[in-house]
Amino acid sequence: MSALQYLRIFNYIDAIARHGSIRKAAEGLFITPSALDRRLQDLEEDLGAELFERHARGMRPTAAGELFLKHAREQRADFERLRGDIAHLRGLHRGTVSIAASQALAFSLFPDIITRFRQKNPGIDFKVRICDHNSVVQALRDFEADLGIVYNVQPSADVSPMLEVEQRLCAVMAADHPLAQQAQLRMRDCLRYPLALPDASLGGRMLLDAFFARSSLSPQVVLESNSFEMLRNFVRGNDAVSFQIQVGAALARVQDGVTALQIDDRGLGTRPLTLAQLKGRHLPLPAMRFAQSLRDALEGAGE
């Protein structure tokens, strides 16, 4: 069997695991369910083990299936790296960079960095998945992302930090908000107004909750959301104040009627924004080059 045939089988098994169903996986792979089921049965016969438990609600990987999926994802990632390396040697400069990242970077920093990178490397395309910090780490483990960028992540033995930049929280508000004209902003100032807070799935909420627990301040929370876009759109139309880390807040810029100011309370503390990869994984060349661009941008944003 050729290497490409093996990769095709890897894709089949990965699709079944992701969809939990032969039928749904077959639809995404553009083959018939019966053909996909035959491929699975043939592979299970070759391996001498069942890869999936079949039950009324779908299909779930067995212990053998989990081992096969890990192997398949590693092999597929290695093949993509090899293809990128060969393309680089041939001067094609083609490839794909896959990234899992915190929402904080989606508003301004990420689009700007990718745009500048593609101006110099037009043959490189991107797959960017925006998710919570736990999902960023899992995407690295599942070989669904070359790079992960996450705020306030817990240390993990299988994830290797490439860069950490301490981040402060900033207040986000309408451009014509009364606080927008202050030279120095304290949390006490913000709490004179209604608050729109990120929920517990977003890293900045931990900083806020810790600060409120230590202080005598009583926040008036009128909105919680797991979407920074939702929070920004909300504060644009009223006097509420929201919060975001500085790398995603577009400090000193007014965009779409929203601005952001750094909060000067020392008691608020900081947490790191981490650029990471799976420990021991050899990154494709496009991902390595883009990681350097991210380092430059994040180090500049942290100053």
PDB file of C-alpha atoms in Angstrom:
ATOM      1  CA  MET A   1       0.000   0.000   0.000  1.00  0.00           C
ATOM      2  CA  SER A   2       1.359   3.445  -0.931  1.00  0.00           C
ATOM      3  CA  ALA A   3       1.957   6.274   1.525  1.00  0.00           C
ATOM      4  CA  LEU A   4      -0.920   8.238   0.015  1.00  0.00           C
ATOM      5  CA  GLN A   5      -3.278   5.281   0.505  1.00  0.00           C
ATOM      6  CA  TYR A   6      -2.250   5.114   4.149  1.00  0.00           C
ATOM      7  CA  LEU A   7      -2.938   8.833   4.545  1.00  0.00           C
ATOM      8  CA  ARG A   8      -6.365   8.330   2.978  1.00  0.00           C
ATOM      9  CA  ILE A   9      -7.163   5.616   5.513  1.00  0.00           C
ATOM     10  CA  PHE A  10      -5.924   7.876   8.300  1.00  0.00           C
ATOM     11  CA  ASN A  11      -8.359  10.540   7.096  1.00  0.00           C
ATOM     12  CA  TYR A  12     -11.202   8.003   7.030  1.00  0.00           C
ATOM     13  CA  ILE A  13     -10.637   6.884  10.616  1.00  0.00           C
ATOM     14  CA  ASP A  14     -10.171  10.452  11.847  1.00  0.00           C
ATOM     15  CA  ALA A  15     -13.438  11.495  10.188  1.00  0.00           C
ATOM     16  CA  ILE A  16     -15.348   8.625  11.820  1.00  0.00           C
ATOM     17  CA  ALA A  17     -13.934   9.605  15.222  1.00  0.00           C
ATOM     18  CA  ARG A  18     -14.800  13.293  14.777  1.00  0.00           C
ATOM     19  CA  HIS A  19     -18.358  12.680  13.527  1.00  0.00           C
ATOM     20  CA  GLY A  20     -19.109   9.626  15.650  1.00  0.00           C
ATOM     21  CA  SER A  21     -20.966   8.150  12.704  1.00  0.00           C
ATOM     22  CA  ILE A  22     -20.166   6.247   9.504  1.00  0.00           C
ATOM     23  CA  ARG A  23     -22.916   8.076   7.630  1.00  0.00           C
ATOM     24  CA  LYS A  24     -21.880  11.594   8.653  1.00  0.00           C
ATOM     25  CA  ALA A  25     -18.195  10.861   8.054  1.00  0.00           C
ATOM     26  CA  ALA A  26     -18.976   9.442   4.610  1.00  0.00           C
ATOM     27  CA  GLU A  27     -20.892  12.591   3.659  1.00  0.00           C
ATOM     28  CA  GLY A  28     -17.864  14.746   4.474  1.00  0.00           C
ATOM     29  CA  LEU A  29     -15.513  12.392   2.618  1.00  0.00           C
ATOM     30  CA  PHE A  30     -17.786  12.160  -0.470  1.00  0.00           C
ATOM     31  CA  ILE A  31     -17.929   8.355  -0.437  1.00  0.00           C
ATOM     32  CA  THR A  32     -20.777   5.968   0.319  1.00  0.00           C
ATOM     33  CA  PRO A  33     -21.328   4.779   3.907  1.00  0.00           C
ATOM     34  CA  SER A  34     -21.038   1.151   2.789  1.00  0.00           C
ATOM     35  CA  ALA A  35     -17.633   1.794   1.178  1.00  0.00           C
ATOM     36  CA  LEU A  36     -16.371   3.585   4.306  1.00  0.00           C
ATOM     37  CA  ASP A  37     -17.643   0.782   6.540  1.00  0.00           C
ATOM     38  CA  ARG A  38     -15.823  -1.789   4.379  1.00  0.00           C
ATOM     39  CA  ARG A  39     -12.559   0.184   4.660  1.00  0.00           C
ATOM     40  CA  LEU A  40     -12.948   0.266   8.433  1.00  0.00           C
ATOM     41  CA  GLN A  41     -13.676  -3.455   8.653  1.00  0.00           C
ATOM     42  CA  ASP A  42     -10.686  -4.275   6.434  1.00  0.00           C
ATOM     43  CA  LEU A  43      -8.402  -2.185   8.634  1.00  0.00           C
ATOM     44  CA  GLU A  44      -9.755  -3.751  11.832  1.00  0.00           C
ATOM     45  CA  GLU A  45      -9.160  -7.193  10.336  1.00  0.00           C
ATOM     46  CA  ASP A  46      -5.572  -6.277   9.415  1.00  0.00           C
ATOM     47  CA  LEU A  47      -4.894  -4.951  12.900  1.00  0.00           C
ATOM     48  CA  GLY A  48      -6.728  -7.745  14.688  1.00  0.00           C
ATOM     49  CA  ALA A  49      -8.651  -5.304  16.869  1.00  0.00           C
ATOM     50  CA  GLU A  50     -11.844  -3.264  16.793  1.00  0.00           C
ATOM     51  CA  LEU A  51     -11.163   0.475  16.501  1.00  0.00           C
ATOM     52  CA  PHE A  52     -14.669   1.644  17.397  1.00  0.00           C
ATOM     53  CA  GLU A  53     -17.451   0.668  19.750  1.00  0.00           C
ATOM     54  CA  ARG A  54     -20.729   0.649  17.845  1.00  0.00           C
ATOM     55  CA  HIS A  55     -23.777   1.684  19.856  1.00  0.00           C
ATOM     56  CA  ALA A  56     -27.174   3.296  19.333  1.00  0.00           C
ATOM     57  CA  ARG A  57     -25.869   6.860  19.632  1.00  0.00           C
ATOM     58  CA  GLY A  58     -22.997   6.398  17.233  1.00  0.00           C
ATOM     59  CA  MET A  59     -19.412   5.202  17.295  1.00  0.00           C
ATOM     60  CA  ARG A  60     -16.752   5.776  19.920  1.00  0.00           C
ATOM     61  CA  PRO A  61     -13.039   4.881  19.631  1.00  0.00           C
ATOM     62  CA  THR A  62     -11.862   1.891  21.626  1.00  0.00           C
ATOM     63  CA  ALA A  63      -8.500   1.896  23.415  1.00  0.00           C
ATOM     64  CA  ALA A  64      -6.999   0.455  20.230  1.00  0.00           C
ATOM     65  CA  GLY A  65      -8.807   3.126  18.241  1.00  0.00           C
ATOM     66  CA  GLU A  66      -7.344   5.918  20.377  1.00  0.00           C
ATOM     67  CA  LEU A  67      -3.841   4.508  19.774  1.00  0.00           C
ATOM     68  CA  PHE A  68      -4.474   4.323  16.034  1.00  0.00           C
ATOM     69  CA  LEU A  69      -5.859   7.887  15.931  1.00  0.00           C
ATOM     70  CA  LYS A  70      -2.790   9.237  17.736  1.00  0.00           C
ATOM     71  CA  HIS A  71      -0.536   7.431  15.254  1.00  0.00           C
ATOM     72  CA  ALA A  72      -2.612   8.596  12.283  1.00  0.00           C
ATOM     73  CA  ARG A  73      -2.549  12.240  13.343  1.00  0.00           C
ATOM     74  CA  GLU A  74       1.196  12.128  13.947  1.00  0.00           C
ATOM     75  CA  GLN A  75       1.814  10.591  10.540  1.00  0.00           C
ATOM     76  CA  ARG A  76      -0.420  13.085   8.775  1.00  0.00           C
ATOM     77  CA  ALA A  77       1.298  16.002  10.509  1.00  0.00           C
ATOM     78  CA  ASP A  78       4.730  14.608   9.590  1.00  0.00           C
ATOM     79  CA  PHE A  79       3.658  14.237   5.958  1.00  0.00           C
ATOM     80  CA  GLU A  80       2.468  17.849   5.835  1.00  0.00           C
ATOM     81  CA  ARG A  81       5.780  18.973   7.308  1.00  0.00           C
ATOM     82  CA  LEU A  82       7.680  16.893   4.759  1.00  0.00           C
ATOM     83  CA  ARG A  83       5.641  18.299   1.901  1.00  0.00           C
ATOM     84  CA  GLY A  84       6.313  21.823   3.141  1.00  0.00           C
ATOM     85  CA  ASP A  85      10.039  21.143   3.452  1.00  0.00           C
ATOM     86  CA  ILE A  86      10.204  19.758  -0.095  1.00  0.00           C
ATOM     87  CA  ALA A  87       8.226  22.706  -1.445  1.00  0.00           C
ATOM     88  CA  HIS A  88      10.668  25.060   0.277  1.00  0.00           C
ATOM     89  CA  LEU A  89      13.645  23.274  -1.302  1.00  0.00           C
ATOM     90  CA  ARG A  90      12.018  23.607  -4.713  1.00  0.00           C
ATOM     91  CA  GLY A  91      11.398  27.292  -4.128  1.00  0.00           C
ATOM     92  CA  LEU A  92       7.603  26.938  -4.247  1.00  0.00           C
ATOM     93  CA  HIS A  93       7.094  28.450  -0.778  1.00  0.00           C
ATOM     94  CA  ARG A  94       3.720  26.778  -0.427  1.00  0.00           C
ATOM     95  CA  GLY A  95       2.099  25.310   2.620  1.00  0.00           C
ATOM     96  CA  THR A  96      -0.499  25.699   5.332  1.00  0.00           C
ATOM     97  CA  VAL A  97      -0.139  27.051   8.839  1.00  0.00           C
ATOM     98  CA  SER A  98      -2.756  25.738  11.270  1.00  0.00           C
ATOM     99  CA  ILE A  99      -3.363  27.714  14.466  1.00  0.00           C
ATOM    100  CA  ALA A 100      -5.612  27.410  17.496  1.00  0.00           C
ATOM    101  CA  ALA A 101      -5.903  30.664  19.395  1.00  0.00           C
ATOM    102  CA  SER A 102      -7.680  32.603  22.081  1.00  0.00           C
ATOM    103  CA  GLN A 103     -10.395  35.054  21.037  1.00  0.00           C
ATOM    104  CA  ALA A 104      -8.237  37.884  22.289  1.00  0.00           C
ATOM    105  CA  LEU A 105      -6.144  37.787  19.109  1.00  0.00           C
ATOM    106  CA  ALA A 106      -9.003  37.540  16.628  1.00  0.00           C
ATOM    107  CA  PHE A 107     -10.062  41.176  16.672  1.00  0.00           C
ATOM    108  CA  SER A 108      -7.024  43.030  15.383  1.00  0.00           C
ATOM    109  CA  LEU A 109      -3.627  41.447  16.018  1.00  0.00           C
ATOM    110  CA  PHE A 110      -4.116  38.173  14.165  1.00  0.00           C
ATOM    111  CA  PRO A 111      -5.617  39.559  10.946  1.00  0.00           C
ATOM    112  CA  ASP A 112      -2.861  42.178  10.785  1.00  0.00           C
ATOM    113  CA  ILE A 113      -0.020  39.671  11.295  1.00  0.00           C
ATOM    114  CA  ILE A 114      -1.422  37.177   8.786  1.00  0.00           C
ATOM    115  CA  THR A 115      -1.935  39.921   6.201  1.00  0.00           C
ATOM    116  CA  ARG A 116       1.672  41.124   6.538  1.00  0.00           C
ATOM    117  CA  PHE A 117       3.012  37.558   6.458  1.00  0.00           C
ATOM    118  CA  ARG A 118       1.098  36.673   3.290  1.00  0.00           C
ATOM    119  CA  GLN A 119       2.327  39.810   1.545  1.00  0.00           C
ATOM    120  CA  LYS A 120       5.837  38.345   1.851  1.00  0.00           C
ATOM    121  CA  ASN A 121       4.771  34.697   1.468  1.00  0.00           C
ATOM    122  CA  PRO A 122       1.732  34.657  -0.856  1.00  0.00           C
ATOM    123  CA  GLY A 123       1.888  30.868  -1.285  1.00  0.00           C
ATOM    124  CA  ILE A 124       1.179  30.203   2.390  1.00  0.00           C
ATOM    125  CA  ASP A 125      -2.426  29.803   3.519  1.00  0.00           C
ATOM    126  CA  PHE A 126      -3.875  29.569   7.012  1.00  0.00           C
ATOM    127  CA  LYS A 127      -6.342  27.589   9.062  1.00  0.00           C
ATOM    128  CA  VAL A 128      -7.228  29.506  12.217  1.00  0.00           C
ATOM    129  CA  ARG A 129      -9.471  28.060  14.903  1.00  0.00           C
ATOM    130  CA  ILE A 130     -10.658  30.469  17.600  1.00  0.00           C
ATOM    131  CA  CYS A 131     -11.550  28.688  20.830  1.00  0.00           C
ATOM    132  CA  ASP A 132     -11.236  28.666  24.629  1.00  0.00           C
ATOM    133  CA  HIS A 133      -7.916  27.928  26.297  1.00  0.00           C
ATOM    134  CA  ASN A 134      -8.645  24.245  27.022  1.00  0.00           C
ATOM    135  CA  SER A 135      -9.554  23.643  23.383  1.00  0.00           C
ATOM    136  CA  VAL A 136      -6.334  25.315  22.208  1.00  0.00           C
ATOM    137  CA  VAL A 137      -4.260  22.794  24.153  1.00  0.00           C
ATOM    138  CA  GLN A 138      -6.382  19.878  22.917  1.00  0.00           C
ATOM    139  CA  ALA A 139      -5.986  21.017  19.295  1.00  0.00           C
ATOM    140  CA  LEU A 140      -2.195  20.806  19.721  1.00  0.00           C
ATOM    141  CA  ARG A 141      -2.488  17.325  21.206  1.00  0.00           C
ATOM    142  CA  ASP A 142      -4.744  16.160  18.374  1.00  0.00           C
ATOM    143  CA  PHE A 143      -2.360  17.547  15.703  1.00  0.00           C
ATOM    144  CA  GLU A 144      -5.164  19.852  14.520  1.00  0.00           C
ATOM    145  CA  ALA A 145      -2.929  22.880  15.052  1.00  0.00           C
ATOM    146  CA  ASP A 146       0.776  23.562  14.534  1.00  0.00           C
ATOM    147  CA  LEU A 147       0.753  26.516  16.916  1.00  0.00           C
ATOM    148  CA  GLY A 148      -1.374  27.471  19.892  1.00  0.00           C
ATOM    149  CA  ILE A 149      -1.756  30.951  21.321  1.00  0.00           C
ATOM    150  CA  VAL A 150      -3.542  31.058  24.637  1.00  0.00           C
ATOM    151  CA  TYR A 151      -3.927  33.375  27.619  1.00  0.00           C
ATOM    152  CA  ASN A 152      -3.549  32.206  31.210  1.00  0.00           C
ATOM    153  CA  VAL A 153      -3.025  28.525  30.331  1.00  0.00           C
ATOM    154  CA  GLN A 154      -2.096  25.965  32.963  1.00  0.00           C
ATOM    155  CA  PRO A 155       1.339  24.276  32.542  1.00  0.00           C
ATOM    156  CA  SER A 156       1.205  20.940  30.754  1.00  0.00           C
ATOM    157  CA  ALA A 157       3.901  18.281  30.338  1.00  0.00           C
ATOM    158  CA  ASP A 158       3.180  17.735  26.639  1.00  0.00           C
ATOM    159  CA  VAL A 159       2.938  21.394  25.595  1.00  0.00           C
ATOM    160  CA  SER A 160       6.103  23.400  25.042  1.00  0.00           C
ATOM    161  CA  PRO A 161       5.954  27.218  25.415  1.00  0.00           C
ATOM    162  CA  MET A 162       7.820  29.062  22.656  1.00  0.00           C
ATOM    163  CA  LEU A 163       7.185  32.537  24.093  1.00  0.00           C
ATOM    164  CA  GLU A 164       5.357  34.054  27.058  1.00  0.00           C
ATOM    165  CA  VAL A 165       4.361  37.717  27.240  1.00  0.00           C
ATOM    166  CA  GLU A 166       2.788  39.139  30.394  1.00  0.00           C
ATOM    167  CA  GLN A 167      -0.537  40.840  29.738  1.00  0.00           C
ATOM    168  CA  ARG A 168      -2.516  43.396  31.724  1.00  0.00           C
ATOM    169  CA  LEU A 169      -6.270  43.810  31.535  1.00  0.00           C
ATOM    170  CA  CYS A 170      -7.688  46.852  29.776  1.00  0.00           C
ATOM    171  CA  ALA A 171     -11.063  48.525  29.980  1.00  0.00           C
ATOM    172  CA  VAL A 172     -13.084  48.479  26.753  1.00  0.00           C
ATOM    173  CA  MET A 173     -15.777  51.094  26.218  1.00  0.00           C
ATOM    174  CA  ALA A 174     -17.556  53.292  23.708  1.00  0.00           C
ATOM    175  CA  ALA A 175     -15.287  55.932  22.170  1.00  0.00           C
ATOM    176  CA  ASP A 176     -17.491  58.716  23.630  1.00  0.00           C
ATOM    177  CA  HIS A 177     -17.656  57.146  27.111  1.00  0.00           C
ATOM    178  CA  PRO A 178     -16.853  59.597  29.954  1.00  0.00           C
ATOM    179  CA  LEU A 179     -13.922  57.439  31.053  1.00  0.00           C
ATOM    180  CA  ALA A 180     -12.333  57.511  27.598  1.00  0.00           C
ATOM    181  CA  GLN A 181     -10.894  60.979  28.264  1.00  0.00           C
ATOM    182  CA  GLN A 182      -9.184  60.129  31.578  1.00  0.00           C
ATOM    183  CA  ALA A 183      -5.401  60.254  31.659  1.00  0.00           C
ATOM    184  CA  GLN A 184      -5.263  57.493  34.277  1.00  0.00           C
ATOM    185  CA  LEU A 185      -7.857  54.772  34.780  1.00  0.00           C
ATOM    186  CA  ARG A 186      -8.483  52.725  37.928  1.00  0.00           C
ATOM    187  CA  MET A 187     -10.812  49.783  38.436  1.00  0.00           C
ATOM    188  CA  ARG A 188     -12.753  51.885  40.934  1.00  0.00           C
ATOM    189  CA  ASP A 189     -13.542  54.292  38.070  1.00  0.00           C
ATOM    190  CA  CYS A 190     -14.839  51.457  35.894  1.00  0.00           C
ATOM    191  CA  LEU A 191     -17.105  50.142  38.631  1.00  0.00           C
ATOM    192  CA  ARG A 192     -19.085  53.356  38.671  1.00  0.00           C
ATOM    193  CA  TYR A 193     -20.652  51.990  35.464  1.00  0.00           C
ATOM    194  CA  PRO A 194     -22.407  48.731  34.497  1.00  0.00           C
ATOM    195  CA  LEU A 195     -20.038  45.922  33.528  1.00  0.00           C
ATOM    196  CA  ALA A 196     -20.096  43.499  30.605  1.00  0.00           C
ATOM    197  CA  LEU A 197     -17.785  40.654  31.613  1.00  0.00           C
ATOM    198  CA  PRO A 198     -16.132  37.770  29.785  1.00  0.00           C
ATOM    199  CA  ASP A 199     -17.437  34.495  31.190  1.00  0.00           C
ATOM    200  CA  ALA A 200     -15.414  31.812  32.983  1.00  0.00           C
ATOM    201  CA  SER A 201     -14.328  30.156  29.711  1.00  0.00           C
ATOM    202  CA  LEU A 202     -12.136  33.198  28.932  1.00  0.00           C
ATOM    203  CA  GLY A 203      -8.829  33.647  30.742  1.00  0.00           C
ATOM    204  CA  GLY A 204      -9.321  37.265  31.809  1.00  0.00           C
ATOM    205  CA  ARG A 205     -12.292  36.407  34.011  1.00  0.00           C
ATOM    206  CA  MET A 206     -10.006  34.720  36.543  1.00  0.00           C
ATOM    207  CA  LEU A 207      -8.065  37.958  37.027  1.00  0.00           C
ATOM    208  CA  LEU A 208     -11.263  39.940  37.491  1.00  0.00           C
ATOM    209  CA  ASP A 209     -12.819  37.517  39.976  1.00  0.00           C
ATOM    210  CA  ALA A 210      -9.621  37.414  42.041  1.00  0.00           C
ATOM    211  CA  PHE A 211      -9.470  41.220  42.135  1.00  0.00           C
ATOM    212  CA  PHE A 212     -13.131  41.584  43.148  1.00  0.00           C
ATOM    213  CA  ALA A 213     -12.712  38.940  45.885  1.00  0.00           C
ATOM    214  CA  ARG A 214      -9.772  40.856  47.416  1.00  0.00           C
ATOM    215  CA  SER A 215     -11.396  44.271  47.249  1.00  0.00           C
ATOM    216  CA  SER A 216     -14.447  45.867  48.793  1.00  0.00           C
ATOM    217  CA  LEU A 217     -15.753  46.875  45.365  1.00  0.00           C
ATOM    218  CA  SER A 218     -19.152  45.591  44.237  1.00  0.00           C
ATOM    219  CA  PRO A 219     -19.464  45.196  40.449  1.00  0.00           C
ATOM    220  CA  GLN A 220     -22.815  45.712  38.746  1.00  0.00           C
ATOM    221  CA  VAL A 221     -22.708  42.985  36.094  1.00  0.00           C
ATOM    222  CA  VAL A 222     -25.347  43.441  33.398  1.00  0.00           C
ATOM    223  CA  LEU A 223     -23.955  41.042  30.790  1.00  0.00           C
ATOM    224  CA  GLU A 224     -21.682  37.987  30.644  1.00  0.00           C
ATOM    225  CA  SER A 225     -20.580  36.390  27.383  1.00  0.00           C
ATOM    226  CA  ASN A 226     -18.030  33.969  25.953  1.00  0.00           C
ATOM    227  CA  SER A 227     -17.679  36.258  22.920  1.00  0.00           C
ATOM    228  CA  PHE A 228     -15.460  39.332  22.869  1.00  0.00           C
ATOM    229  CA  GLU A 229     -17.279  40.463  19.726  1.00  0.00           C
ATOM    230  CA  MET A 230     -20.567  40.371  21.645  1.00  0.00           C
ATOM    231  CA  LEU A 231     -19.045  42.358  24.519  1.00  0.00           C
ATOM    232  CA  ARG A 232     -17.557  44.981  22.176  1.00  0.00           C
ATOM    233  CA  ASN A 233     -20.808  45.395  20.292  1.00  0.00           C
ATOM    234  CA  PHE A 234     -22.709  45.764  23.558  1.00  0.00           C
ATOM    235  CA  VAL A 235     -20.548  48.498  25.113  1.00  0.00           C
ATOM    236  CA  ARG A 236     -20.546  50.464  21.864  1.00  0.00           C
ATOM    237  CA  GLY A 237     -24.157  51.492  22.403  1.00  0.00           C
ATOM    238  CA  ASN A 238     -24.249  52.393  26.101  1.00  0.00           C
ATOM    239  CA  ASP A 239     -22.154  53.369  29.141  1.00  0.00           C
ATOM    240  CA  ALA A 240     -21.166  49.825  30.138  1.00  0.00           C
ATOM    241  CA  VAL A 241     -17.502  48.847  30.465  1.00  0.00           C
ATOM    242  CA  SER A 242     -15.932  45.540  29.455  1.00  0.00           C
ATOM    243  CA  PHE A 243     -12.421  44.095  29.783  1.00  0.00           C
ATOM    244  CA  GLN A 244      -9.860  42.428  27.543  1.00  0.00           C
ATOM    245  CA  ILE A 245      -6.117  41.757  27.625  1.00  0.00           C
ATOM    246  CA  GLN A 246      -3.964  44.457  26.063  1.00  0.00           C
ATOM    247  CA  VAL A 247      -2.835  42.458  23.000  1.00  0.00           C
ATOM    248  CA  GLY A 248      -6.418  42.185  21.791  1.00  0.00           C
ATOM    249  CA  ALA A 249      -7.767  45.527  22.943  1.00  0.00           C
ATOM    250  CA  ALA A 250      -6.286  47.805  20.243  1.00  0.00           C
ATOM    251  CA  LEU A 251      -4.998  50.348  22.756  1.00  0.00           C
ATOM    252  CA  ALA A 252      -4.963  53.999  21.681  1.00  0.00           C
ATOM    253  CA  ARG A 253      -7.097  53.132  18.633  1.00  0.00           C
ATOM    254  CA  VAL A 254     -10.754  53.824  18.023  1.00  0.00           C
ATOM    255  CA  GLN A 255     -12.337  51.140  15.892  1.00  0.00           C
ATOM    256  CA  ASP A 256     -16.033  50.842  15.121  1.00  0.00           C
ATOM    257  CA  GLY A 257     -16.842  53.326  17.871  1.00  0.00           C
ATOM    258  CA  VAL A 258     -14.986  51.378  20.600  1.00  0.00           C
ATOM    259  CA  THR A 259     -11.745  52.215  22.402  1.00  0.00           C
ATOM    260  CA  ALA A 260      -9.625  50.673  25.172  1.00  0.00           C
ATOM    261  CA  LEU A 261      -7.542  52.049  28.039  1.00  0.00           C
ATOM    262  CA  GLN A 262      -5.027  50.284  30.275  1.00  0.00           C
ATOM    263  CA  ILE A 263      -6.065  49.916  33.915  1.00  0.00           C
ATOM    264  CA  ASP A 264      -3.366  51.085  36.306  1.00  0.00           C
ATOM    265  CA  ASP A 265      -4.307  49.079  39.440  1.00  0.00           C
ATOM    266  CA  ARG A 266      -1.280  47.043  40.513  1.00  0.00           C
ATOM    267  CA  GLY A 267      -3.531  44.703  42.452  1.00  0.00           C
ATOM    268  CA  LEU A 268      -5.140  43.565  39.233  1.00  0.00           C
ATOM    269  CA  GLY A 269      -2.018  41.597  38.322  1.00  0.00           C
ATOM    270  CA  THR A 270      -0.973  40.040  35.034  1.00  0.00           C
ATOM    271  CA  ARG A 271      -0.998  36.630  33.377  1.00  0.00           C
ATOM    272  CA  PRO A 272       1.041  35.381  30.403  1.00  0.00           C
ATOM    273  CA  LEU A 273      -0.085  35.066  26.812  1.00  0.00           C
ATOM    274  CA  THR A 274       1.673  31.922  25.577  1.00  0.00           C
ATOM    275  CA  LEU A 275       2.755  30.878  22.094  1.00  0.00           C
ATOM    276  CA  ALA A 276       3.100  27.094  22.241  1.00  0.00           C
ATOM    277  CA  GLN A 277       3.571  23.905  20.271  1.00  0.00           C
ATOM    278  CA  LEU A 278       3.230  20.215  21.073  1.00  0.00           C
ATOM    279  CA  LYS A 279       6.379  19.086  22.865  1.00  0.00           C
ATOM    280  CA  GLY A 280       8.742  17.137  20.617  1.00  0.00           C
ATOM    281  CA  ARG A 281       6.877  17.924  17.409  1.00  0.00           C
ATOM    282  CA  HIS A 282       8.897  19.134  14.416  1.00  0.00           C
ATOM    283  CA  LEU A 283       6.993  22.031  12.898  1.00  0.00           C
ATOM    284  CA  PRO A 284       6.586  22.522   9.142  1.00  0.00           C
ATOM    285  CA  LEU A 285       8.716  25.345   7.758  1.00  0.00           C
ATOM    286  CA  PRO A 286       5.753  27.697   7.110  1.00  0.00           C
ATOM    287  CA  ALA A 287       4.680  27.295  10.745  1.00  0.00           C
ATOM    288  CA  MET A 288       8.241  27.948  11.949  1.00  0.00           C
ATOM    289  CA  ARG A 289       8.466  31.131   9.883  1.00  0.00           C
ATOM    290  CA  PHE A 290       5.073  32.343  11.053  1.00  0.00           C
ATOM    291  CA  ALA A 291       5.989  31.568  14.667  1.00  0.00           C
ATOM    292  CA  GLN A 292       8.870  34.029  14.329  1.00  0.00           C
ATOM    293  CA  SER A 293       6.478  36.682  13.011  1.00  0.00           C
ATOM    294  CA  LEU A 294       4.220  36.027  15.988  1.00  0.00           C
ATOM    295  CA  ARG A 295       7.160  36.333  18.388  1.00  0.00           C
ATOM    296  CA  ASP A 296       8.074  39.726  16.954  1.00  0.00           C
ATOM    297  CA  ALA A 297       4.488  40.974  17.116  1.00  0.00           C
ATOM    298  CA  LEU A 298       3.751  39.662  20.613  1.00  0.00           C
ATOM    299  CA  GLU A 299       6.999  40.965  22.060  1.00  0.00           C
ATOM    300  CA  GLY A 300       6.190  44.373  20.573  1.00  0.00           C
ATOM    301  CA  ALA A 301       2.640  44.224  21.935  1.00  0.00           C
ATOM    302  CA  GLY A 302       3.936  43.378  25.379  1.00  0.00           C
ATOM    303  CA  GLU A 303       6.103  46.477  25.679  1.00  0.00           C
TER     304      GLU A 303
END
